[in-house]
Coordinates of C-alpha atoms in Angstrom, one line a residue:
Chain A
M1 CA 141.0 -27.6 82.8
T2 CA 142.5 -25.5 85.7
A3 CA 141.7 -21.8 85.9
D4 CA 145.3 -21.1 85.2
L5 CA 145.4 -23.1 82.0
G6 CA 142.1 -21.6 80.9
A7 CA 143.5 -18.1 81.4
Q8 CA 146.7 -19.0 79.6
L9 CA 144.8 -20.4 76.6
A10 CA 142.5 -17.3 76.5
A11 CA 145.5 -15.0 76.7
A12 CA 147.3 -16.9 73.9
F13 CA 144.1 -16.8 71.8
D14 CA 143.7 -13.0 72.3
A15 CA 147.3 -12.4 71.4
A16 CA 147.1 -14.5 68.3
V17 CA 144.0 -12.8 67.1
A18 CA 145.4 -9.4 67.9
A19 CA 148.5 -10.3 65.8
D20 CA 146.1 -11.1 62.9
E21 CA 147.0 -14.8 63.0
R22 CA 144.4 -17.1 61.6
V23 CA 142.4 -19.4 63.9
E24 CA 142.0 -22.9 62.5
P25 CA 139.5 -25.7 63.4
R26 CA 141.8 -27.6 65.7
D27 CA 143.0 -24.6 67.6
W28 CA 141.7 -23.8 71.0
M29 CA 139.1 -21.0 70.9
P30 CA 136.8 -19.5 73.5
E31 CA 133.3 -21.1 73.5
E32 CA 131.7 -17.7 72.9
Y33 CA 133.9 -17.2 69.8
R34 CA 132.9 -20.6 68.5
A35 CA 129.2 -19.9 69.2
S36 CA 129.4 -16.4 67.7
L37 CA 131.0 -17.8 64.5
V38 CA 128.5 -20.6 64.2
R39 CA 125.7 -18.0 64.5
Q40 CA 127.1 -15.7 61.9
M41 CA 128.2 -18.4 59.4
A42 CA 124.9 -20.2 59.7
Q43 CA 123.0 -17.0 59.1
H44 CA 125.2 -16.3 56.2
A45 CA 124.7 -19.8 54.7
H46 CA 120.9 -19.6 55.3
S47 CA 120.8 -16.2 53.5
E48 CA 122.4 -17.8 50.4
I49 CA 119.7 -20.5 50.4
I50 CA 116.7 -18.4 51.2
G51 CA 118.2 -15.7 48.8
M52 CA 117.7 -18.1 45.9
Q53 CA 113.9 -17.7 46.2
P54 CA 113.3 -14.1 45.2
E55 CA 115.5 -14.5 42.1
A56 CA 114.4 -18.0 41.2
N57 CA 110.9 -16.4 41.1
W58 CA 112.0 -14.9 37.7
I59 CA 113.8 -17.8 36.1
T60 CA 110.8 -19.0 34.2
R61 CA 109.9 -15.5 33.0
A62 CA 113.3 -14.1 32.1
P63 CA 112.7 -12.0 28.9
S64 CA 115.7 -13.3 26.9
L65 CA 117.6 -16.5 26.7
R66 CA 120.8 -14.8 27.6
R67 CA 119.3 -13.3 30.8
K68 CA 117.7 -16.6 31.6
A69 CA 121.1 -18.3 31.5
I70 CA 122.7 -15.6 33.6
L71 CA 120.0 -15.9 36.2
M72 CA 120.1 -19.7 36.4
A73 CA 123.9 -19.5 36.8
K74 CA 123.5 -17.0 39.6
V75 CA 120.9 -19.0 41.5
Q76 CA 123.1 -22.1 41.1
D77 CA 126.1 -20.1 42.5
E78 CA 124.1 -19.2 45.5
A79 CA 123.3 -22.8 46.3
G80 CA 127.1 -23.4 45.9
H81 CA 127.8 -20.6 48.3
G82 CA 125.4 -22.1 50.8
L83 CA 127.3 -25.4 50.5
Y84 CA 130.7 -23.7 51.1
L85 CA 129.4 -21.9 54.1
Y86 CA 127.7 -24.9 55.7
S87 CA 131.0 -26.8 55.2
A88 CA 132.9 -24.0 56.8
A89 CA 130.5 -23.9 59.7
E90 CA 130.8 -27.7 60.1
T91 CA 134.5 -27.2 61.0
L92 CA 133.3 -25.7 64.3
G93 CA 131.6 -28.9 65.3
T94 CA 128.0 -28.4 64.1
S95 CA 126.4 -30.1 61.1
R96 CA 124.5 -28.9 58.0
D97 CA 121.4 -30.9 59.1
E98 CA 121.4 -29.3 62.5
L99 CA 121.7 -25.8 61.1
L100 CA 119.0 -26.4 58.5
D101 CA 116.7 -27.7 61.3
K102 CA 117.3 -24.5 63.2
L103 CA 116.5 -22.4 60.1
H104 CA 113.3 -24.3 59.6
A105 CA 112.3 -24.0 63.2
G106 CA 112.9 -20.2 63.1
K107 CA 115.8 -20.5 65.6
Q108 CA 118.4 -19.1 63.3
K109 CA 117.9 -16.1 61.0
Y110 CA 118.8 -15.2 57.5
S111 CA 119.3 -11.7 56.0
S112 CA 116.1 -9.6 56.3
I113 CA 116.5 -8.4 52.7
F114 CA 115.1 -11.7 51.3
N115 CA 111.8 -11.0 52.9
Y116 CA 111.0 -8.4 50.2
P117 CA 109.3 -9.6 47.0
T118 CA 110.6 -9.5 43.5
L119 CA 107.7 -7.9 41.7
T120 CA 109.1 -7.1 38.3
W121 CA 112.0 -8.2 36.1
A122 CA 113.9 -5.1 37.0
D123 CA 114.0 -6.3 40.6
V124 CA 116.4 -9.0 39.4
G125 CA 118.7 -6.2 38.4
A126 CA 118.2 -4.2 41.5
V127 CA 118.9 -7.2 43.7
G128 CA 122.1 -7.8 41.7
W129 CA 123.3 -4.2 41.9
L130 CA 122.1 -3.2 45.4
V131 CA 121.7 -6.3 47.4
D132 CA 124.8 -8.1 46.0
G133 CA 126.6 -4.7 46.2
A134 CA 125.7 -4.4 49.9
A135 CA 126.6 -8.0 50.5
I136 CA 130.1 -7.5 48.9
T137 CA 130.7 -4.4 50.9
N138 CA 129.9 -6.5 54.0
Q139 CA 131.8 -9.6 52.9
V140 CA 135.1 -8.3 51.5
P141 CA 136.4 -7.5 55.0
I142 CA 135.4 -11.0 56.1
C143 CA 138.0 -12.3 53.6
R144 CA 140.4 -11.2 56.4
C145 CA 138.3 -12.6 59.3
S146 CA 140.2 -14.3 62.1
Y147 CA 138.6 -17.7 61.5
G148 CA 140.5 -19.3 58.6
P149 CA 137.8 -21.5 57.0
Y150 CA 135.3 -18.6 57.0
A151 CA 137.9 -16.2 55.5
R152 CA 138.8 -18.7 52.8
A153 CA 135.1 -19.4 51.9
M154 CA 134.6 -15.6 51.5
V155 CA 137.5 -15.2 49.1
R156 CA 135.8 -17.6 46.7
I157 CA 132.3 -16.2 47.3
C158 CA 133.3 -12.6 46.8
K159 CA 134.8 -13.3 43.4
E160 CA 131.5 -14.7 42.2
E161 CA 129.4 -12.1 43.9
S162 CA 131.3 -9.3 42.2
F163 CA 130.5 -10.9 38.9
H164 CA 126.8 -11.1 39.8
Q165 CA 126.7 -7.5 40.9
R166 CA 128.2 -6.3 37.6
Q167 CA 125.6 -8.4 35.8
G168 CA 122.8 -6.8 37.8
F169 CA 124.2 -3.3 37.1
E170 CA 124.3 -4.1 33.4
L171 CA 120.7 -5.5 33.5
L172 CA 119.5 -2.2 35.0
M173 CA 121.6 -0.2 32.6
T174 CA 119.9 -2.0 29.7
L175 CA 116.5 -1.2 31.1
S176 CA 117.3 2.3 32.0
K177 CA 118.4 3.0 28.4
G178 CA 115.6 1.0 26.9
T179 CA 112.0 2.0 26.3
E180 CA 110.1 4.4 28.6
A181 CA 108.3 1.5 30.2
Q182 CA 111.6 -0.3 30.9
H183 CA 113.2 2.8 32.4
A184 CA 110.2 3.2 34.7
M185 CA 110.4 -0.4 35.7
A186 CA 114.1 0.0 36.6
Q187 CA 113.4 3.2 38.6
D188 CA 110.5 1.5 40.5
A189 CA 112.7 -1.4 41.4
V190 CA 115.5 0.8 42.7
D191 CA 113.0 2.9 44.7
R192 CA 111.8 -0.3 46.4
W193 CA 115.2 -1.9 47.0
W194 CA 117.3 1.1 48.1
W195 CA 116.2 1.3 51.8
P196 CA 116.1 -2.4 52.4
S197 CA 119.6 -2.6 51.0
L198 CA 120.9 -0.1 53.5
M199 CA 119.3 -2.1 56.3
M200 CA 121.4 -5.1 55.2
F201 CA 124.3 -3.6 57.2
G202 CA 122.4 -4.2 60.4
P203 CA 121.3 -1.9 63.2
P204 CA 123.1 1.4 64.0
D205 CA 126.3 0.9 65.9
D206 CA 124.8 1.9 69.2
E207 CA 122.1 -0.8 68.9
S208 CA 124.2 -3.6 67.5
A209 CA 124.3 -6.4 70.1
H210 CA 127.2 -8.4 68.7
S211 CA 129.4 -5.7 67.0
A212 CA 131.9 -4.8 69.7
Q213 CA 132.8 -8.4 70.5
S214 CA 132.9 -9.4 66.9
M215 CA 135.3 -6.6 66.1
A216 CA 137.5 -7.4 69.1
W217 CA 137.7 -11.0 67.8
R218 CA 138.4 -9.7 64.3
I219 CA 135.4 -11.6 62.9
K220 CA 134.2 -8.1 61.9
R221 CA 136.6 -5.5 60.7
H222 CA 134.3 -2.4 60.4
S223 CA 131.2 -1.3 62.2
N224 CA 127.7 -1.5 60.6
D225 CA 127.6 2.3 60.1
E226 CA 131.0 2.5 58.5
L227 CA 130.1 -0.2 56.0
R228 CA 126.8 1.4 55.3
Q229 CA 128.5 4.8 54.6
R230 CA 131.0 3.1 52.3
F231 CA 128.1 1.5 50.4
V232 CA 126.2 4.7 50.0
D233 CA 129.4 6.5 48.7
I234 CA 129.9 3.8 46.1
A235 CA 126.2 3.5 45.1
V236 CA 125.6 7.2 44.5
P237 CA 127.9 7.7 41.4
Q238 CA 126.7 4.3 40.1
A239 CA 123.1 5.4 40.2
K240 CA 124.1 8.5 38.3
A241 CA 125.8 6.3 35.7
L242 CA 122.6 4.3 35.4
G243 CA 120.5 7.4 34.9
L244 CA 118.4 6.5 37.9
T245 CA 117.6 8.4 41.1
L246 CA 117.8 7.1 44.7
P247 CA 114.7 7.6 46.7
D248 CA 116.2 9.8 49.4
P249 CA 115.6 13.6 49.4
D250 CA 118.3 14.1 52.1
L251 CA 121.0 12.4 50.1
K252 CA 123.8 14.9 49.3
W253 CA 127.5 15.1 49.3
N254 CA 129.1 16.5 52.5
E255 CA 132.3 18.2 51.5
E256 CA 133.4 18.5 55.1
R257 CA 133.0 14.8 55.9
G258 CA 134.1 13.6 52.5
H259 CA 131.0 11.4 52.5
H260 CA 127.4 11.5 51.4
D261 CA 124.9 12.4 54.0
F262 CA 121.7 10.4 53.8
G263 CA 118.2 10.3 55.3
A264 CA 117.0 8.4 58.3
I265 CA 116.4 4.7 58.0
D266 CA 113.0 3.4 59.1
W267 CA 114.3 1.2 61.9
A268 CA 110.8 0.2 62.9
E269 CA 110.4 -1.5 59.6
F270 CA 113.8 -3.2 60.0
W271 CA 112.9 -4.6 63.4
D272 CA 109.5 -5.6 62.2
V273 CA 110.8 -7.6 59.2
L274 CA 113.4 -9.2 61.5
K275 CA 110.6 -10.3 63.8
G276 CA 108.9 -12.1 61.0
N277 CA 106.4 -9.5 59.8
G278 CA 108.0 -8.6 56.5
P279 CA 106.1 -9.0 53.2
C280 CA 107.6 -12.5 52.5
N281 CA 108.9 -14.0 55.8
E282 CA 106.1 -16.5 55.9
Q283 CA 106.3 -17.4 52.3
R284 CA 110.1 -17.8 52.3
I285 CA 110.3 -20.1 55.3
S286 CA 107.3 -22.1 54.2
Q287 CA 108.8 -22.8 50.8
R288 CA 112.1 -23.8 52.4
R289 CA 110.3 -26.1 54.8
A290 CA 108.2 -27.6 52.1
A291 CA 111.3 -28.3 49.9
H292 CA 112.9 -30.0 52.8
E293 CA 109.9 -32.0 53.9
E294 CA 108.8 -33.0 50.4
G295 CA 112.4 -34.1 49.8
A296 CA 112.6 -36.3 52.9
W297 CA 111.8 -39.5 51.0
V298 CA 114.5 -38.7 48.5
R299 CA 117.1 -38.3 51.2
D300 CA 115.9 -41.5 52.9
A301 CA 116.2 -43.3 49.6
A302 CA 119.7 -42.1 49.0
A303 CA 120.7 -43.2 52.6
A304 CA 119.1 -46.6 52.3
Y305 CA 120.8 -47.2 48.9
A306 CA 124.2 -46.1 50.3
E307 CA 123.7 -48.5 53.2
K308 CA 122.8 -51.4 50.9
Q309 CA 125.9 -50.7 48.8
A310 CA 128.1 -50.6 51.8
A311 CA 126.7 -53.8 53.1
Q312 CA 127.2 -55.5 49.8
Q313 CA 130.8 -54.3 49.5
A314 CA 131.5 -55.5 53.1
A315 CA 130.0 -58.9 52.2
Q316 CA 132.1 -59.1 49.1
R317 CA 135.3 -58.2 51.1
A318 CA 134.4 -60.9 53.6
G319 CA 133.9 -63.4 50.8
Q320 CA 137.3 -62.5 49.4
N321 CA 138.9 -62.9 52.8
E322 CA 137.3 -66.3 53.1
E323 CA 138.6 -67.3 49.7
A324 CA 142.0 -66.1 50.6
R325 CA 142.0 -68.2 53.8
V326 CA 140.8 -71.3 51.9
Chain B
M1 CA 112.8 -24.5 4.7
T2 CA 116.5 -24.2 5.4
G3 CA 118.9 -21.8 7.0
T4 CA 122.6 -21.2 6.8
D5 CA 124.9 -21.8 9.7
T6 CA 128.1 -19.8 10.4
T7 CA 130.2 -22.2 8.4
G8 CA 128.0 -21.6 5.4
S9 CA 126.6 -25.1 5.3
T10 CA 122.9 -25.6 5.1
V11 CA 121.0 -26.5 8.2
A12 CA 117.7 -28.2 8.2
T13 CA 115.4 -25.8 10.0
A14 CA 113.1 -28.6 11.2
A15 CA 116.0 -30.5 12.7
A16 CA 117.5 -27.5 14.5
L17 CA 114.1 -26.6 15.8
A18 CA 113.4 -30.1 17.0
L19 CA 116.7 -30.4 18.9
G20 CA 116.7 -26.8 20.0
D21 CA 113.1 -26.9 21.3
D22 CA 113.8 -30.1 23.2
A23 CA 116.7 -28.5 25.0
L24 CA 114.9 -25.2 25.5
I25 CA 111.7 -26.7 27.0
L26 CA 113.4 -29.3 29.2
S27 CA 115.8 -26.5 30.5
H28 CA 112.7 -24.5 31.4
R29 CA 111.2 -27.3 33.3
L30 CA 114.4 -28.0 35.3
G31 CA 114.6 -24.2 36.0
E32 CA 111.3 -24.6 37.9
W33 CA 113.1 -26.7 40.5
A34 CA 115.3 -23.8 41.6
G35 CA 114.6 -23.3 45.3
H36 CA 112.6 -26.5 45.6
A37 CA 115.1 -29.4 45.4
P38 CA 115.3 -32.1 48.0
V39 CA 119.0 -31.4 48.8
L40 CA 121.3 -28.5 48.1
E41 CA 123.5 -30.6 45.9
E42 CA 120.5 -31.2 43.6
E43 CA 119.8 -27.4 43.5
V44 CA 123.3 -27.2 41.9
A45 CA 122.9 -30.3 39.7
L46 CA 119.5 -29.5 38.3
A47 CA 120.5 -25.9 37.6
N48 CA 123.7 -27.1 36.0
I49 CA 121.8 -29.5 33.7
A50 CA 119.3 -26.8 32.9
L51 CA 122.1 -24.4 31.9
D52 CA 123.8 -27.0 29.7
L53 CA 120.5 -27.5 27.9
L54 CA 119.8 -23.8 27.6
G55 CA 123.3 -23.4 26.1
Q56 CA 122.5 -26.1 23.5
A57 CA 119.1 -24.5 22.7
R58 CA 120.7 -21.1 22.1
V59 CA 123.3 -22.5 19.7
L60 CA 120.7 -24.6 17.8
L61 CA 118.1 -21.8 17.6
S62 CA 120.8 -19.3 16.5
L63 CA 121.6 -21.5 13.6
I64 CA 118.3 -20.6 12.0
G65 CA 117.4 -17.2 13.3
D66 CA 117.2 -14.9 16.3
E67 CA 117.1 -17.1 19.4
D68 CA 114.8 -14.8 21.4
E69 CA 112.3 -14.3 18.5
L70 CA 112.2 -18.1 18.2
A71 CA 111.8 -18.8 21.9
F72 CA 109.4 -16.0 22.8
L73 CA 107.4 -15.2 19.8
R74 CA 106.4 -18.6 18.4
E75 CA 103.0 -20.0 19.4
E76 CA 102.4 -23.5 20.7
R77 CA 101.7 -25.0 17.4
S78 CA 105.0 -23.9 16.0
F79 CA 107.2 -25.6 18.7
R80 CA 108.8 -28.9 17.6
N81 CA 109.9 -30.3 21.0
L82 CA 109.0 -33.8 22.1
Q83 CA 105.9 -34.1 24.3
L84 CA 108.2 -35.9 26.8
V85 CA 110.2 -32.8 27.7
E86 CA 107.2 -30.5 28.2
Q87 CA 105.7 -32.8 30.8
P88 CA 105.3 -31.2 34.3
N89 CA 108.0 -32.0 36.8
G90 CA 105.8 -34.0 39.2
D91 CA 107.8 -35.3 42.2
F92 CA 111.6 -35.8 42.1
A93 CA 111.2 -39.4 40.8
H94 CA 109.0 -38.2 38.0
T95 CA 111.6 -35.6 37.0
I96 CA 114.4 -38.2 37.3
A97 CA 112.4 -40.6 35.1
R98 CA 112.0 -37.9 32.5
Q99 CA 115.8 -37.2 32.7
L100 CA 116.7 -40.8 32.4
L101 CA 114.5 -41.4 29.3
F102 CA 115.6 -38.2 27.6
S103 CA 119.3 -38.0 28.5
F104 CA 120.0 -41.5 27.3
Y105 CA 118.2 -40.6 24.0
Q106 CA 120.0 -37.3 23.7
H107 CA 123.4 -38.9 24.4
E108 CA 122.9 -41.5 21.7
L109 CA 121.6 -38.9 19.3
Y110 CA 124.4 -36.4 19.8
G111 CA 127.0 -39.2 19.8
E112 CA 125.7 -40.1 16.4
L113 CA 125.7 -36.5 15.1
A114 CA 129.2 -35.9 16.5
R115 CA 130.5 -38.8 14.5
G116 CA 128.9 -37.5 11.3
E117 CA 130.0 -34.6 9.2
G118 CA 126.7 -32.7 9.1
P119 CA 126.2 -29.1 10.3
F120 CA 125.3 -30.3 13.8
A121 CA 128.6 -32.2 14.3
P122 CA 130.5 -29.3 16.1
L123 CA 127.6 -28.6 18.5
A124 CA 127.1 -32.3 19.1
A125 CA 130.7 -32.9 19.9
K126 CA 130.4 -30.4 22.8
A127 CA 126.9 -31.4 23.8
V128 CA 127.7 -35.1 24.0
K129 CA 130.1 -34.4 26.9
E130 CA 127.4 -32.6 28.7
T131 CA 124.8 -35.3 28.0
A132 CA 127.2 -37.9 29.4
Y133 CA 127.1 -36.1 32.7
H134 CA 123.3 -35.7 32.5
R135 CA 122.9 -39.4 31.8
D136 CA 125.2 -40.3 34.7
H137 CA 123.2 -38.1 37.0
A138 CA 119.9 -39.6 36.0
E139 CA 121.3 -43.2 36.2
Q140 CA 122.7 -42.7 39.7
W141 CA 119.4 -41.3 41.0
T142 CA 117.4 -44.1 39.2
L143 CA 119.5 -46.6 41.1
R144 CA 119.1 -44.8 44.4
L145 CA 115.4 -44.3 44.1
G146 CA 114.7 -47.8 42.5
D147 CA 116.8 -49.6 45.1
G148 CA 116.3 -47.2 48.0
T149 CA 113.1 -47.5 50.1
P150 CA 109.8 -49.1 49.2
E151 CA 108.4 -45.6 48.8
S152 CA 111.1 -44.3 46.5
H153 CA 110.9 -47.5 44.5
G154 CA 107.1 -47.0 44.1
R155 CA 107.5 -43.4 43.1
M156 CA 110.3 -44.1 40.6
Q157 CA 108.2 -46.9 38.9
A158 CA 105.2 -44.6 38.8
G159 CA 107.2 -41.9 37.1
L160 CA 108.5 -44.3 34.5
D161 CA 105.1 -45.8 33.9
A162 CA 103.5 -42.4 33.4
L163 CA 106.1 -41.1 30.9
W164 CA 106.5 -44.3 28.9
K165 CA 103.9 -43.4 26.4
Y166 CA 105.9 -40.4 25.3
T167 CA 109.0 -42.3 24.4
G168 CA 108.0 -43.7 21.1
E169 CA 108.1 -40.2 19.5
M170 CA 111.8 -39.8 20.2
F171 CA 112.6 -42.3 17.4
Q172 CA 110.4 -41.0 14.6
P173 CA 112.9 -39.7 12.1
V174 CA 113.4 -36.0 12.3
E175 CA 113.2 -34.0 9.0
G176 CA 116.7 -33.2 7.9
L177 CA 118.2 -36.0 9.9
E178 CA 116.7 -38.9 7.8
D179 CA 120.2 -40.3 7.2
L180 CA 120.5 -41.4 10.8
D181 CA 119.7 -45.0 11.6
W182 CA 116.8 -44.3 13.9
A183 CA 115.9 -47.9 14.4
A184 CA 119.5 -48.7 15.6
L185 CA 119.4 -45.6 17.9
E186 CA 116.2 -46.9 19.4
G187 CA 117.6 -50.3 19.9
R188 CA 120.7 -49.0 21.7
W189 CA 118.5 -46.6 23.8
L190 CA 116.2 -49.4 24.9
A191 CA 119.1 -51.7 25.8
E192 CA 120.7 -49.1 27.9
V193 CA 117.6 -48.0 29.7
T194 CA 116.6 -51.6 30.3
G195 CA 120.1 -52.2 31.8
V196 CA 119.7 -49.3 34.2
L197 CA 116.2 -50.3 35.2
D198 CA 117.4 -53.9 35.8
R199 CA 120.1 -52.8 38.1
A200 CA 117.7 -50.5 39.9
G201 CA 115.2 -53.4 40.4
L202 CA 112.6 -51.5 38.4
A203 CA 110.4 -53.0 35.7
L204 CA 110.5 -51.8 32.1
P205 CA 107.0 -50.2 31.7
A206 CA 104.7 -52.6 29.8
G207 CA 102.3 -50.1 28.1
P208 CA 102.4 -48.8 24.6
R209 CA 105.1 -46.3 23.6
T210 CA 102.6 -43.9 22.0
G211 CA 99.3 -42.9 23.5
A212 CA 96.1 -41.3 22.3
W213 CA 95.6 -39.6 19.0
A214 CA 98.1 -36.8 19.5
A215 CA 100.6 -38.3 21.8
G216 CA 103.9 -38.6 20.0
A217 CA 103.2 -35.6 17.8
G218 CA 105.2 -32.9 19.4
R219 CA 107.5 -32.8 16.4
Q220 CA 104.5 -31.9 14.3
G221 CA 103.5 -29.1 16.7
L222 CA 100.8 -31.0 18.5
H223 CA 101.4 -30.7 22.2
T224 CA 99.9 -31.6 25.5
E225 CA 97.8 -29.2 27.6
P226 CA 100.5 -28.3 30.2
F227 CA 102.7 -26.9 27.3
G228 CA 100.4 -23.9 26.7
L229 CA 100.7 -22.8 30.3
L230 CA 104.5 -23.2 30.2
L231 CA 104.7 -20.9 27.2
A232 CA 102.3 -18.4 28.7
E233 CA 104.7 -18.0 31.6
M234 CA 107.9 -18.1 29.6
Q235 CA 106.8 -15.6 27.0
H236 CA 104.6 -13.2 29.0
L237 CA 107.2 -10.6 29.8
H238 CA 108.9 -10.6 26.4
R239 CA 105.6 -10.3 24.6
S240 CA 104.5 -7.5 26.9
H241 CA 107.2 -5.2 25.6
P242 CA 107.3 -5.6 21.8
G243 CA 110.6 -4.6 20.3
A244 CA 112.3 -4.0 23.6
S245 CA 115.8 -5.3 24.2
W246 CA 116.8 -6.9 27.4

């Protein structure tokens, strides 16, 4: 490609993105745009898959059959979301296997939130309300992301996520209005999940490595801090409705800003969890690797069987051709 | 003991418990796979089957009482599920062997009930569609594993051999469903399972269909040791908060 042509393509791309046109898999795109999307979409897909673990932890202990069914359906949806997102990422020229290998090797990340443990049943509700709530706040703008396959996957995912979030809220509401022990369980879960949920929006804007470029490319629509503020403003009245408090003494309405002020996030903890030192990092990735390694013989069997079937069909076709000639 | 279903007809408690407990306990076992399956598609499929079964269990248990009271407050000796469905998951082949043996049974049984006019007919009419999917899933995997690699073949055969002694119990007439032709049901089941195993290059297990003194007595509330642990896990939270709603 000549320098001229390259510059023309880049200019046309920038203009299309600026005009809010969708980029599709066959369109030309800058290599950095492609790489940035693969990184973000892979991380998103990995988060769905690793995110199954903290919730699946409670499937066998769910306290009613209705809740058990809801939780199973939710974990199943998450596997489905992972599948959509890997498919969407594959349109950029990578493969699910390659991405999973990178996850298992620790070369690609997943959301740091899933490195926190689910210690009580109420955590299932707190994860639904806060973690899914934060995810939705993050993801709804991605429905308008410049890359078409990602945007379309997010439309489907957001619908299901909203449903999960309402179910999580309702679970917490039931606990909050239940016995004293249940109320305490709900409050304890919210106390433990509040700050990690705020960290889901990523580092503050002045420390976010990818933000400016992602926003210019319209992969991201809002900054980390904007989305975090939006989430806090939504969560505060919801907590009130739940009859639960949020563990932040500095949280208060700021009339002037028209937003809630909130306390300082422990960024040391955030970076530490991201580096692999959170309470469950080791456990999550070990379980994922174990499932993959222990499943290798199953995948090998499926591949061998498919090959045999294909060979058999080819032989049959050859036989039919032979007959036709005779 | 009998209960009354929503249509006012009499439901045999023993039969509803037997079928409901089968679905409840197998659903629980499949739920243990969440986050551990060999491929993502199987995360979806196993959870899907578990959900169908849980749905069946909830309808059946609700015919005779409060589903949660029945699931979470009965002790081991009061459960009426087959010993087959309480068996631990083992490896993927073991789980698929259990699915094959059970889903072919359940499909035949619900097909039979759906054709009849008894109180289980409406439930069975819906469930038989689900079990057709479960049966297909188990069959496809039995073929892939049986006719895949030497390792998968060996594991699939081992799973079938280990579970075979729990299959005789499936065809002991269930109280309240004595009208069914259980011998014919067993004949069709055996023919179908044999057909799948033939195509998968697997051998029909040769051992007896019932084992030691208690094997084959799940319907009488005599279970295997792993079942107590399953219930301990399943019921712990519910029992820790008596009278609470969730």
